[in-house]
Amino acid sequence: MNGLPKPSVLEDKTLSLLREGYLFLPQRLAQREPPIWRTRLMLRDVVCLAGPEAAELFYAGDTVTRRGAMPGTTLRLLQDKHSVQQLDGTAHRRRKAMFVRMLVDHPTSVDDLLLRFRDAWIRRLPQWEQRGQVRLSEVAETTLTEAALSWAGLPATRHAVMRDARALSGMVANAGRFGPQTALALLRRSRMEKRLRGEITALRAGRRAVREGAPIADIASHRDCDGRELPASVAAVELLNVVRPIVAVARYVTFAGLMLHHKPAWRERFADGSREGLSQFAEEVRRFSPFFPFIGGVLTREAEIYGHRLERGQWLLFDLYGTCHDPRWFSEPQDFRPERDLSWQKDKSRFVPQGGGDATQSHRCPGEKVTVALIAEAVRLMTHEMTFDVPAQNLEVPLATVPTGPASGLLLDNIRRR
């Protein structure tokens, strides 16, 4: 067992990462056997990994922490300080159990969200018909925002939906970027957190009521290991960590629409309203589409992987996109094939578009059940509830941009309700 040589400052690859985006790690790890590489990013020593063994290291117990693993702006826009992702051990599992109850174990919660999403989509169809042309990425974000706010127990007026869709989508769009738009996204997030703190405080004081089982009520009443309620500021952060990822599913919905365009046989297959194959289609959209390029972590103890010993405190990057597109783990990964029959429940170390491991015990995202269900429902809505054309446009997906999507946002026209 040996260590990897430490790279010099002159080997820093930050500019290459910014130029190459999603392909930065795959271009270097795909040719390495085993897939491990040490370099510097932002002048910081980092070990980059791909593959099932890397997933097991990242998501096994408390070997890897998320604290100190991502740039400050990325952390602030996506998870924020004091969130569940910044906790470890018993504290993490206690807080995580709240999310699992809401997003995985609750018998009707996901169905309730899907119903709200379906109703919001169908209600908007006449407007889309009148407009003549819509951008799928934008209308998906707005529709998901309404569904998420309503489901969470938050105001979902037209004004609130438009305002919060802009804020929530901006958090995701600017998480991997720097500049004026990132600063604006941070400002909008700060304002939204302030509004949510007010909602939490009013609920606890009895000045407002919500339906039983609404996520805002679960979060407002949650008690951590110390037996205390979450501070209102932390409760607001965790409420955002439920709502924001739902709106981020709009990126997958856009990719699903793109695949229905590229693979019309699947569009025809779902046109009769059949749900058979919808989940498999949604899961292949998640494997195939660029969503998160990688995830960061820091070792809490010495570890061994791929024949190398890594020291406590080592910064790690796990290549999510590359793992899902590597022929070592997926045959013909460049092909879109829903018949792979992938499932977030069955394969916890190879199929890792949003991370690996056990969602109840590790840092794996607890929202994959919701994500798959929303993508599948969006596909059903696009194929069974409506018809549309895809006009000539720029459908290139620039992999140098993080996060990415079709350059045009996927324009749809000639929309009709079936």
mmCIF file of C-alpha atoms in Angstrom, residues 160-338:
data_model
loop_
_atom_site.group_PDB
_atom_site.id
_atom_site.type_symbol
_atom_site.label_atom_id
_atom_site.label_comp_id
_atom_site.label_asym_id
_atom_site.label_seq_id
_atom_site.Cartn_x
_atom_site.Cartn_y
_atom_site.Cartn_z
ATOM 1 C CA ALA A 160 -44.630 34.352 -5.043
ATOM 2 C CA VAL A 161 -44.167 31.677 -7.696
ATOM 3 C CA MET A 162 -42.539 34.021 -10.209
ATOM 4 C CA ARG A 163 -40.300 35.595 -7.564
ATOM 5 C CA ASP A 164 -39.238 32.310 -5.982
ATOM 6 C CA ALA A 165 -38.771 30.477 -9.291
ATOM 7 C CA ARG A 166 -36.208 33.116 -10.231
ATOM 8 C CA ALA A 167 -34.460 32.794 -6.867
ATOM 9 C CA LEU A 168 -34.509 28.994 -6.653
ATOM 10 C CA SER A 169 -33.394 28.362 -10.222
ATOM 11 C CA GLY A 170 -30.655 30.974 -9.802
ATOM 12 C CA MET A 171 -29.209 29.109 -6.833
ATOM 13 C CA VAL A 172 -28.640 26.066 -9.005
ATOM 14 C CA ALA A 173 -27.605 27.901 -12.183
ATOM 15 C CA ASN A 174 -24.876 29.884 -10.422
ATOM 16 C CA ALA A 175 -23.537 27.285 -7.987
ATOM 17 C CA GLY A 176 -20.584 26.480 -10.227
ATOM 18 C CA ARG A 177 -19.909 30.023 -11.417
ATOM 19 C CA PHE A 178 -18.424 33.302 -10.233
ATOM 20 C CA GLY A 179 -19.356 36.870 -11.066
ATOM 21 C CA PRO A 180 -22.249 39.358 -10.886
ATOM 22 C CA GLN A 181 -24.941 36.730 -11.482
ATOM 23 C CA THR A 182 -23.586 34.665 -8.591
ATOM 24 C CA ALA A 183 -23.736 37.717 -6.336
ATOM 25 C CA LEU A 184 -27.338 38.342 -7.422
ATOM 26 C CA ALA A 185 -28.241 34.705 -6.748
ATOM 27 C CA LEU A 186 -26.736 34.984 -3.249
ATOM 28 C CA LEU A 187 -28.754 38.148 -2.591
ATOM 29 C CA ARG A 188 -31.977 36.490 -3.708
ATOM 30 C CA ARG A 189 -31.236 33.465 -1.556
ATOM 31 C CA SER A 190 -30.636 35.700 1.469
ATOM 32 C CA ARG A 191 -33.981 37.416 0.896
ATOM 33 C CA MET A 192 -35.772 34.091 0.524
ATOM 34 C CA GLU A 193 -34.189 32.748 3.700
ATOM 35 C CA LYS A 194 -35.436 35.833 5.526
ATOM 36 C CA ARG A 195 -38.991 35.252 4.273
ATOM 37 C CA LEU A 196 -38.833 31.591 5.286
ATOM 38 C CA ARG A 197 -37.570 32.496 8.756
ATOM 39 C CA GLY A 198 -40.671 34.639 9.098
ATOM 40 C CA GLU A 199 -42.898 31.767 7.952
ATOM 41 C CA ILE A 200 -41.291 29.389 10.462
ATOM 42 C CA THR A 201 -41.570 31.899 13.302
ATOM 43 C CA ALA A 202 -45.224 32.646 12.515
ATOM 44 C CA LEU A 203 -46.062 28.939 12.403
ATOM 45 C CA ARG A 204 -44.396 28.270 15.757
ATOM 46 C CA ALA A 205 -46.181 31.250 17.302
ATOM 47 C CA GLY A 206 -49.563 30.031 16.053
ATOM 48 C CA ARG A 207 -50.059 33.022 13.764
ATOM 49 C CA ARG A 208 -50.500 30.821 10.708
ATOM 50 C CA ALA A 209 -51.751 27.302 10.077
ATOM 51 C CA VAL A 210 -50.755 24.673 7.544
ATOM 52 C CA ARG A 211 -52.139 21.276 6.667
ATOM 53 C CA GLU A 212 -50.960 18.279 8.649
ATOM 54 C CA GLY A 213 -47.839 16.725 7.180
ATOM 55 C CA ALA A 214 -46.696 19.820 5.288
ATOM 56 C CA PRO A 215 -42.879 19.888 5.195
ATOM 57 C CA ILE A 216 -42.765 23.316 6.832
ATOM 58 C CA ALA A 217 -44.574 21.863 9.849
ATOM 59 C CA ASP A 218 -42.221 18.861 10.064
ATOM 60 C CA ILE A 219 -39.155 21.077 9.889
ATOM 61 C CA ALA A 220 -40.523 23.654 12.323
ATOM 62 C CA SER A 221 -41.216 20.948 14.917
ATOM 63 C CA HIS A 222 -38.063 18.867 14.375
ATOM 64 C CA ARG A 223 -35.725 18.463 17.323
ATOM 65 C CA ASP A 224 -32.061 17.638 16.958
ATOM 66 C CA CYS A 225 -30.029 15.403 19.259
ATOM 67 C CA ASP A 226 -29.990 18.071 21.965
ATOM 68 C CA GLY A 227 -33.789 17.970 22.125
ATOM 69 C CA ARG A 228 -34.168 21.550 20.935
ATOM 70 C CA GLU A 229 -36.039 22.905 17.957
ATOM 71 C CA LEU A 230 -33.888 24.102 15.092
ATOM 72 C CA PRO A 231 -33.124 27.836 15.216
ATOM 73 C CA ALA A 232 -35.449 29.602 12.787
ATOM 74 C CA SER A 233 -32.484 30.454 10.561
ATOM 75 C CA VAL A 234 -31.465 26.775 10.306
ATOM 76 C CA ALA A 235 -35.070 25.641 9.811
ATOM 77 C CA ALA A 236 -35.321 28.100 6.918
ATOM 78 C CA VAL A 237 -32.150 26.660 5.368
ATOM 79 C CA GLU A 238 -33.487 23.120 5.616
ATOM 80 C CA LEU A 239 -36.842 24.164 4.164
ATOM 81 C CA LEU A 240 -34.932 25.590 1.208
ATOM 82 C CA ASN A 241 -33.067 22.288 0.988
ATOM 83 C CA VAL A 242 -36.410 20.599 0.369
ATOM 84 C CA VAL A 243 -37.861 23.139 -2.067
ATOM 85 C CA ARG A 244 -34.762 24.040 -4.115
ATOM 86 C CA PRO A 245 -33.941 20.483 -5.297
ATOM 87 C CA ILE A 246 -37.527 20.050 -6.512
ATOM 88 C CA VAL A 247 -37.142 23.082 -8.765
ATOM 89 C CA ALA A 248 -33.742 21.771 -9.905
ATOM 90 C CA VAL A 249 -35.568 18.737 -11.359
ATOM 91 C CA ALA A 250 -36.557 21.119 -14.186
ATOM 92 C CA ARG A 251 -33.112 20.421 -15.657
ATOM 93 C CA TYR A 252 -33.905 16.723 -15.835
ATOM 94 C CA VAL A 253 -37.369 17.493 -17.248
ATOM 95 C CA THR A 254 -35.699 19.496 -20.022
ATOM 96 C CA PHE A 255 -33.331 16.630 -20.793
ATOM 97 C CA ALA A 256 -36.307 14.232 -20.773
ATOM 98 C CA GLY A 257 -38.032 16.442 -23.358
ATOM 99 C CA LEU A 258 -34.846 16.447 -25.412
ATOM 100 C CA MET A 259 -34.700 12.641 -25.382
ATOM 101 C CA LEU A 260 -38.368 12.398 -26.396
ATOM 102 C CA HIS A 261 -37.424 14.566 -29.384
ATOM 103 C CA HIS A 262 -34.344 12.516 -30.247
ATOM 104 C CA LYS A 263 -36.076 9.174 -29.578
ATOM 105 C CA PRO A 264 -39.639 9.594 -30.948
ATOM 106 C CA ALA A 265 -40.403 5.897 -30.476
ATOM 107 C CA TRP A 266 -40.509 6.507 -26.715
ATOM 108 C CA ARG A 267 -42.798 9.504 -27.221
ATOM 109 C CA GLU A 268 -45.191 7.274 -29.168
ATOM 110 C CA ARG A 269 -44.919 4.505 -26.594
ATOM 111 C CA PHE A 270 -46.115 6.746 -23.748
ATOM 112 C CA ALA A 271 -48.799 8.578 -25.766
ATOM 113 C CA ASP A 272 -51.586 6.217 -24.675
ATOM 114 C CA GLY A 273 -51.021 7.089 -21.018
ATOM 115 C CA SER A 274 -49.276 3.855 -20.140
ATOM 116 C CA ARG A 275 -46.937 4.136 -17.180
ATOM 117 C CA GLU A 276 -45.028 1.014 -18.084
ATOM 118 C CA GLY A 277 -41.398 1.948 -18.633
ATOM 119 C CA LEU A 278 -41.746 5.522 -17.328
ATOM 120 C CA SER A 279 -39.483 4.982 -14.320
ATOM 121 C CA GLN A 280 -36.862 3.235 -16.445
ATOM 122 C CA PHE A 281 -36.959 6.152 -18.908
ATOM 123 C CA ALA A 282 -36.594 8.646 -16.046
ATOM 124 C CA GLU A 283 -33.675 6.757 -14.517
ATOM 125 C CA GLU A 284 -31.846 6.602 -17.861
ATOM 126 C CA VAL A 285 -32.393 10.353 -18.229
ATOM 127 C CA ARG A 286 -30.613 10.739 -14.882
ATOM 128 C CA ARG A 287 -27.709 8.512 -15.926
ATOM 129 C CA PHE A 288 -27.320 10.016 -19.377
ATOM 130 C CA SER A 289 -27.795 13.724 -18.642
ATOM 131 C CA PRO A 290 -25.142 16.011 -17.146
ATOM 132 C CA PHE A 291 -26.449 17.139 -13.764
ATOM 133 C CA PHE A 292 -23.806 17.206 -10.990
ATOM 134 C CA PRO A 293 -20.283 16.805 -12.419
ATOM 135 C CA PHE A 294 -18.730 15.640 -9.142
ATOM 136 C CA ILE A 295 -19.085 15.763 -5.379
ATOM 137 C CA GLY A 296 -16.485 16.822 -2.835
ATOM 138 C CA GLY A 297 -15.512 15.344 0.504
ATOM 139 C CA VAL A 298 -12.782 15.408 3.142
ATOM 140 C CA LEU A 299 -11.448 12.290 4.846
ATOM 141 C CA THR A 300 -12.104 12.151 8.580
ATOM 142 C CA ARG A 301 -9.600 9.317 9.018
ATOM 143 C CA GLU A 302 -6.878 7.524 7.095
ATOM 144 C CA ALA A 303 -8.299 5.388 4.277
ATOM 145 C CA GLU A 304 -7.129 2.993 1.582
ATOM 146 C CA ILE A 305 -8.491 2.883 -1.958
ATOM 147 C CA TYR A 306 -7.275 1.496 -5.266
ATOM 148 C CA GLY A 307 -4.018 0.406 -3.637
ATOM 149 C CA HIS A 308 -3.216 3.823 -2.214
ATOM 150 C CA ARG A 309 -3.197 5.113 1.353
ATOM 151 C CA LEU A 310 -4.830 8.505 1.865
ATOM 152 C CA GLU A 311 -4.298 10.629 4.955
ATOM 153 C CA ARG A 312 -6.881 12.134 7.263
ATOM 154 C CA GLY A 313 -7.921 15.604 6.036
ATOM 155 C CA GLN A 314 -7.346 14.777 2.353
ATOM 156 C CA TRP A 315 -9.690 16.635 0.011
ATOM 157 C CA LEU A 316 -11.455 14.307 -2.450
ATOM 158 C CA LEU A 317 -13.552 14.705 -5.576
ATOM 159 C CA PHE A 318 -15.777 11.838 -6.714
ATOM 160 C CA ASP A 319 -16.595 11.915 -10.445
ATOM 161 C CA LEU A 320 -20.372 11.374 -10.698
ATOM 162 C CA TYR A 321 -20.772 12.222 -14.386
ATOM 163 C CA GLY A 322 -17.741 10.186 -15.432
ATOM 164 C CA THR A 323 -18.772 7.148 -13.396
ATOM 165 C CA CYS A 324 -22.175 7.127 -15.113
ATOM 166 C CA HIS A 325 -20.528 7.394 -18.560
ATOM 167 C CA ASP A 326 -17.637 4.958 -18.199
ATOM 168 C CA PRO A 327 -17.710 1.716 -20.259
ATOM 169 C CA ARG A 328 -16.082 -0.060 -17.312
ATOM 170 C CA TRP A 329 -19.409 0.165 -15.508
ATOM 171 C CA PHE A 330 -21.994 0.732 -18.276
ATOM 172 C CA SER A 331 -21.946 -0.920 -21.672
ATOM 173 C CA GLU A 332 -22.160 1.585 -24.530
ATOM 174 C CA PRO A 333 -22.647 4.475 -22.100
ATOM 175 C CA GLN A 334 -22.971 6.981 -24.963
ATOM 176 C CA ASP A 335 -26.297 5.364 -25.943
ATOM 177 C CA PHE A 336 -29.602 6.312 -24.320
ATOM 178 C CA ARG A 337 -31.121 2.956 -23.333
ATOM 179 C CA PRO A 338 -33.950 2.881 -20.767
#
